[in-house]
């Protein structure tokens, strides 16, 4: 393992120095970056490498963190030296979240979780993504360099996302959502192609504490389309994890939109059930295609006039009050976020109702 090699044997791993051992291409690539206690993740058939390491002005904090996590390295894992928490992480921020989720999962069994959070206090993480054009090339490019200032805050978010299934199994809603973000499609040759752009997008947003509902909505709409054409590609898509993550994330980042979530979830889920019952998918796409606050209010108005009283059996007034509550607070500053959250909740409910109809309800934990 070139990134964990003993210092006394380091000369054997540098190609410009003479040694008894011949180097494979992967070791030759990794050797110049053999930092002490670095975490790494290979990608793209060993043509790219992401490195992660702690940095801080307080050397005591760095030493404390490294001591707490020194036993969490994995020496025999192909492609990385930590236990993977979710799949297809290749960029700096996805790899960082993969590492933090992995440290959290492992710390439950090996060290005190409170001690791990305390050890991260005063520490920031640096992430570097490197690549080379071919296996035989000696040219190494630095593609991205990221500084992650608050890993302790990210770890607290991961901690808050822990869930317990009915069977008593612990699972994490953030890690589950991240695992569902890569989009898998059938390739012309019969294989599977994986698009990781949405995984990278949500990882960047989580690390920077930006709103996440728009990228979650994008992934749900892809799942809706695949439900009609490639249902097997969304077989394990966890709607429960998406629903649970939103309020936890909003609370953690102190997002004022959290006050609207009960009304948004109620209206959105009713719209999802309504679309399934009526077969009128245009409602969902008209909602998504709203270009301003007036368009959004018009879509809600049409839903109320055409369908709601007949569909919401026995409680049409409650439905109207929820819609009215939203209509009174939607403005030019928040309408995009309201639209995304309505589409997110409606899409999740539509997928769940469709699965129940097919007898294929999703499994909440992985």
XYZ file of C-alpha atoms in Angstrom:
366
model
C 0.000 0.000 0.000
C 2.001 3.024 -1.237
C 0.109 5.564 0.875
C 0.683 3.710 4.143
C 4.248 2.506 3.566
C 6.697 2.618 6.441
C 9.045 5.611 6.281
C 12.087 3.325 6.475
C 11.037 1.648 3.228
C 9.901 4.814 1.438
C 12.937 4.839 -0.861
C 11.670 1.648 -2.465
C 8.496 3.413 -3.556
C 10.004 6.426 -5.329
C 10.820 5.730 -8.942
C 13.727 8.186 -9.002
C 15.478 6.274 -6.207
C 16.943 2.820 -6.501
C 15.273 0.006 -4.632
C 14.793 -3.749 -4.661
C 11.114 -3.625 -5.658
C 9.636 -2.847 -9.048
C 6.680 -0.465 -9.052
C 3.306 -1.049 -10.629
C 1.757 1.970 -12.361
C -0.697 2.578 -9.523
C 2.059 2.671 -6.911
C 4.186 4.941 -9.087
C 1.251 7.318 -9.357
C 0.488 7.333 -5.639
C 4.019 7.365 -4.254
C 4.767 11.119 -4.567
C 1.644 11.826 -2.526
C 2.352 9.391 0.313
C 1.451 11.809 3.097
C 1.232 10.564 6.655
C -2.319 9.551 7.595
C -3.794 10.516 4.217
C -7.054 9.004 2.999
C -7.305 8.231 -0.678
C -9.814 7.035 -3.256
C -9.024 5.835 -6.755
C -11.299 6.465 -9.708
C -11.571 6.094 -13.471
C -9.676 2.795 -13.697
C -6.762 4.090 -11.588
C -6.301 7.166 -13.801
C -7.518 9.575 -11.127
C -6.845 9.839 -7.422
C -8.483 11.892 -4.663
C -6.509 12.609 -1.505
C -7.964 13.854 1.797
C -6.026 14.979 4.846
C -6.605 17.108 7.990
C -4.970 20.517 8.410
C -5.123 23.016 11.255
C -3.203 25.699 13.082
C -3.652 23.784 16.331
C -1.233 20.862 16.060
C -2.705 19.347 19.220
C -6.111 19.134 17.506
C -4.555 17.478 14.456
C -2.709 14.986 16.634
C -5.888 14.240 18.607
C -7.877 13.600 15.431
C -5.189 11.392 13.885
C -4.905 9.353 17.073
C -8.676 8.882 17.274
C -8.887 7.687 13.673
C -5.576 5.864 13.297
C -7.266 2.472 13.596
C -9.910 3.209 10.958
C -7.687 2.838 7.895
C -8.356 -0.244 5.798
C -5.323 -1.790 4.165
C -6.927 -4.422 1.948
C -9.769 -2.407 0.354
C -9.403 -2.100 -3.415
C -9.500 1.505 -4.530
C -9.480 3.279 -1.135
C -8.118 2.916 2.378
C -11.396 3.402 4.218
C -14.681 1.510 4.269
C -16.945 2.891 1.560
C -20.191 4.479 2.817
C -21.824 4.946 -0.606
C -20.938 4.308 -4.229
C -19.390 6.234 -7.122
C -17.669 8.967 -5.086
C -14.837 10.318 -7.218
C -14.605 14.119 -6.804
C -13.167 15.952 -3.758
C -16.447 16.751 -1.965
C -18.171 13.387 -2.633
C -15.045 11.598 -1.423
C -14.964 13.808 1.666
C -18.596 12.956 2.491
C -17.892 9.292 1.779
C -14.999 9.436 4.245
C -16.962 11.294 6.945
C -19.920 8.904 6.652
C -17.475 5.999 6.766
C -15.705 7.353 9.858
C -19.087 7.811 11.514
C -20.195 4.263 10.671
C -16.931 2.805 11.915
C -16.737 4.983 15.019
C -20.015 3.530 16.310
C -18.158 0.267 16.881
C -14.568 1.313 17.553
C -14.401 4.737 19.248
C -16.652 7.162 21.059
C -18.712 9.231 18.608
C -18.499 12.244 20.914
C -14.729 11.836 20.972
C -14.664 11.840 17.166
C -16.653 15.076 16.986
C -14.406 16.685 19.605
C -11.331 15.500 17.729
C -12.551 17.255 14.567
C -12.992 20.587 16.355
C -10.414 23.060 15.078
C -9.545 20.860 12.094
C -10.192 21.555 8.415
C -9.811 19.127 5.541
C -7.943 19.583 2.293
C -8.919 17.550 -0.764
C -6.907 17.193 -3.951
C -7.966 15.474 -7.158
C -5.219 14.282 -9.458
C -5.282 12.582 -12.839
C -3.085 11.389 -15.645
C -3.970 10.741 -19.307
C -2.937 7.069 -19.474
C -1.590 4.278 -17.306
C 1.899 4.614 -18.735
C 2.055 8.411 -18.600
C 4.331 10.217 -16.142
C 2.320 13.449 -16.415
C 0.132 14.103 -13.374
C -2.363 16.981 -13.339
C -3.967 18.616 -10.315
C -7.598 18.969 -11.416
C -9.153 20.371 -8.241
C -8.069 21.511 -4.812
C -10.778 21.983 -2.192
C -10.561 23.285 1.381
C -13.382 22.089 3.649
C -13.445 24.401 6.686
C -15.953 22.722 9.013
C -15.725 18.916 8.947
C -17.078 18.784 12.503
C -20.272 20.487 11.285
C -20.636 17.957 8.474
C -20.125 15.136 10.963
C -22.883 16.572 13.184
C -25.202 16.562 10.165
C -24.320 12.929 9.479
C -25.002 12.112 13.127
C -28.443 13.767 12.988
C -29.308 11.712 9.891
C -29.025 8.370 11.720
C -32.238 6.330 11.612
C -33.332 3.055 13.171
C -35.456 0.635 11.143
C -38.338 -1.367 12.574
C -35.944 -4.320 12.770
C -33.551 -2.279 14.942
C -30.983 -1.734 12.208
C -29.162 1.617 12.167
C -28.975 3.362 8.796
C -28.216 6.896 7.682
C -30.575 8.952 5.519
C -27.818 11.235 4.150
C -25.604 8.329 3.087
C -28.625 6.580 1.548
C -29.592 9.675 -0.466
C -25.998 10.116 -1.646
C -25.979 6.485 -2.719
C -29.141 7.107 -4.773
C -27.875 10.268 -6.507
C -25.815 8.593 -9.286
C -28.081 7.952 -12.292
C -27.781 4.509 -13.872
C -28.919 3.976 -17.452
C -28.774 1.107 -19.903
C -25.907 1.453 -22.363
C -26.265 0.516 -26.059
C -23.980 -2.481 -25.508
C -26.281 -3.841 -22.780
C -24.162 -2.633 -19.872
C -24.900 0.135 -17.394
C -23.720 3.734 -17.600
C -23.511 5.806 -14.419
C -23.823 9.588 -14.365
C -22.393 11.128 -11.180
C -23.050 14.804 -11.894
C -25.945 15.071 -9.428
C -23.876 13.328 -6.753
C -21.162 15.946 -7.223
C -23.744 18.737 -7.198
C -25.417 17.735 -3.941
C -22.054 17.006 -2.282
C -20.855 20.527 -3.083
C -24.123 21.945 -1.704
C -23.984 19.949 1.550
C -20.362 20.881 2.254
C -21.076 24.562 1.508
C -24.416 24.519 3.439
C -26.362 25.611 0.371
C -30.023 24.657 -0.346
C -30.336 21.071 -1.607
C -33.986 20.784 -2.645
C -33.380 21.683 -6.304
C -30.848 18.906 -6.893
C -33.019 16.441 -4.954
C -35.938 17.434 -7.182
C -33.828 16.801 -10.299
C -33.046 13.284 -9.096
C -36.690 12.560 -8.281
C -37.799 13.669 -11.748
C -35.232 11.334 -13.319
C -36.632 8.528 -11.140
C -40.156 9.400 -12.302
C -39.111 9.112 -15.935
C -37.267 5.845 -15.301
C -40.299 4.487 -13.457
C -42.103 4.589 -16.811
C -39.259 3.326 -19.021
C -36.626 1.530 -16.902
C -38.298 0.605 -13.626
C -35.426 -1.696 -12.704
C -33.084 1.298 -12.485
C -35.078 2.773 -9.580
C -35.882 -0.476 -7.817
C -33.928 0.431 -4.678
C -34.564 4.185 -4.840
C -35.242 5.192 -1.211
C -38.060 7.732 -1.150
C -38.079 7.535 2.646
C -34.460 8.694 2.900
C -35.158 11.704 0.649
C -38.168 12.680 2.750
C -36.309 12.316 6.052
C -33.216 14.218 4.915
C -34.975 17.485 4.021
C -36.181 18.592 7.514
C -32.975 17.364 9.164
C -30.833 19.352 6.727
C -33.000 22.475 7.009
C -32.781 22.355 10.797
C -29.017 21.811 10.751
C -28.327 24.778 8.439
C -30.979 26.928 10.193
C -32.970 27.471 7.028
C -36.029 29.685 7.588
C -37.916 27.786 4.859
C -38.213 24.957 7.384
C -41.300 26.734 8.783
C -43.109 26.026 5.504
C -42.251 22.333 5.333
C -45.467 20.982 6.953
C -47.674 22.835 4.459
C -45.362 22.037 1.546
C -45.294 18.342 2.397
C -49.064 18.163 2.843
C -49.853 19.920 -0.446
C -47.048 18.186 -2.356
C -47.989 14.678 -1.252
C -51.663 15.297 -1.996
C -50.687 16.473 -5.483
C -48.643 13.283 -5.941
C -51.574 11.079 -4.956
C -53.889 13.150 -7.140
C -51.637 12.742 -10.183
C -51.544 8.986 -9.693
C -55.311 8.759 -9.229
C -56.178 10.943 -12.233
C -53.289 9.993 -14.508
C -52.734 13.713 -15.159
C -48.927 13.903 -15.114
C -49.100 17.322 -16.775
C -49.681 18.787 -13.301
C -46.195 17.729 -12.236
C -44.508 19.050 -15.350
C -46.498 22.308 -15.320
C -45.302 22.725 -11.746
C -41.714 22.099 -12.780
C -41.970 24.487 -15.748
C -43.240 27.427 -13.698
C -41.081 30.411 -14.609
C -42.217 32.928 -12.018
C -44.405 33.319 -8.945
C -47.542 33.929 -11.026
C -47.039 30.687 -12.979
C -46.663 28.732 -9.751
C -49.812 30.207 -8.205
C -51.721 29.499 -11.407
C -50.712 25.827 -11.327
C -51.896 25.504 -7.721
C -55.128 27.289 -8.584
C -55.852 24.951 -11.510
C -55.249 21.921 -9.309
C -57.701 23.202 -6.698
C -60.379 24.068 -9.269
C -60.120 20.910 -11.394
C -59.390 18.105 -8.979
C -59.012 18.865 -5.319
C -62.568 18.945 -3.969
C -63.435 15.644 -5.594
C -60.134 14.003 -4.733
C -59.592 15.077 -1.128
C -62.504 13.092 0.230
C -64.192 14.642 3.234
C -61.479 17.275 3.805
C -61.528 19.697 0.862
C -61.494 22.689 3.177
C -58.334 21.476 4.917
C -56.687 21.125 1.509
C -57.796 24.608 0.479
C -56.462 26.070 3.732
C -53.057 24.492 3.124
C -52.934 25.882 -0.408
C -54.089 29.284 0.846
C -51.383 29.197 3.541
C -48.733 28.662 0.887
C -50.212 31.219 -1.518
C -49.969 33.910 1.141
C -46.231 33.418 1.687
C -45.020 32.698 -1.857
C -43.166 35.693 -3.267
C -40.411 36.606 -5.698
C -37.765 35.631 -3.166
C -38.855 32.079 -2.355
C -41.046 30.797 -5.204
C -38.270 28.712 -6.801
C -37.612 26.870 -3.558
C -41.347 26.364 -2.956
C -41.679 24.965 -6.477
C -38.777 22.546 -5.967
C -40.081 21.306 -2.624
C -43.616 20.829 -3.957
C -42.241 18.893 -6.930
C -39.994 16.868 -4.632
C -42.792 15.804 -2.263
C -45.246 15.199 -5.113
C -42.725 13.064 -7.020
C -41.802 11.005 -3.963
C -45.453 10.296 -3.196
C -46.179 9.372 -6.829
C -43.302 6.861 -6.807
C -44.473 5.339 -3.515
C -48.086 4.979 -4.655
C -46.928 3.443 -7.936
C -44.780 0.912 -6.087
C -47.600 -0.059 -3.756
C -49.787 -0.613 -6.780
C -47.115 -2.902 -8.242
C -46.460 -4.593 -4.907
C -42.865 -3.331 -4.834
C -42.577 -1.037 -1.880
C -39.041 0.324 -1.289
C -36.868 -0.902 1.566
C -36.069 2.011 3.902
C -32.637 0.791 5.010
C -29.718 -0.572 3.015
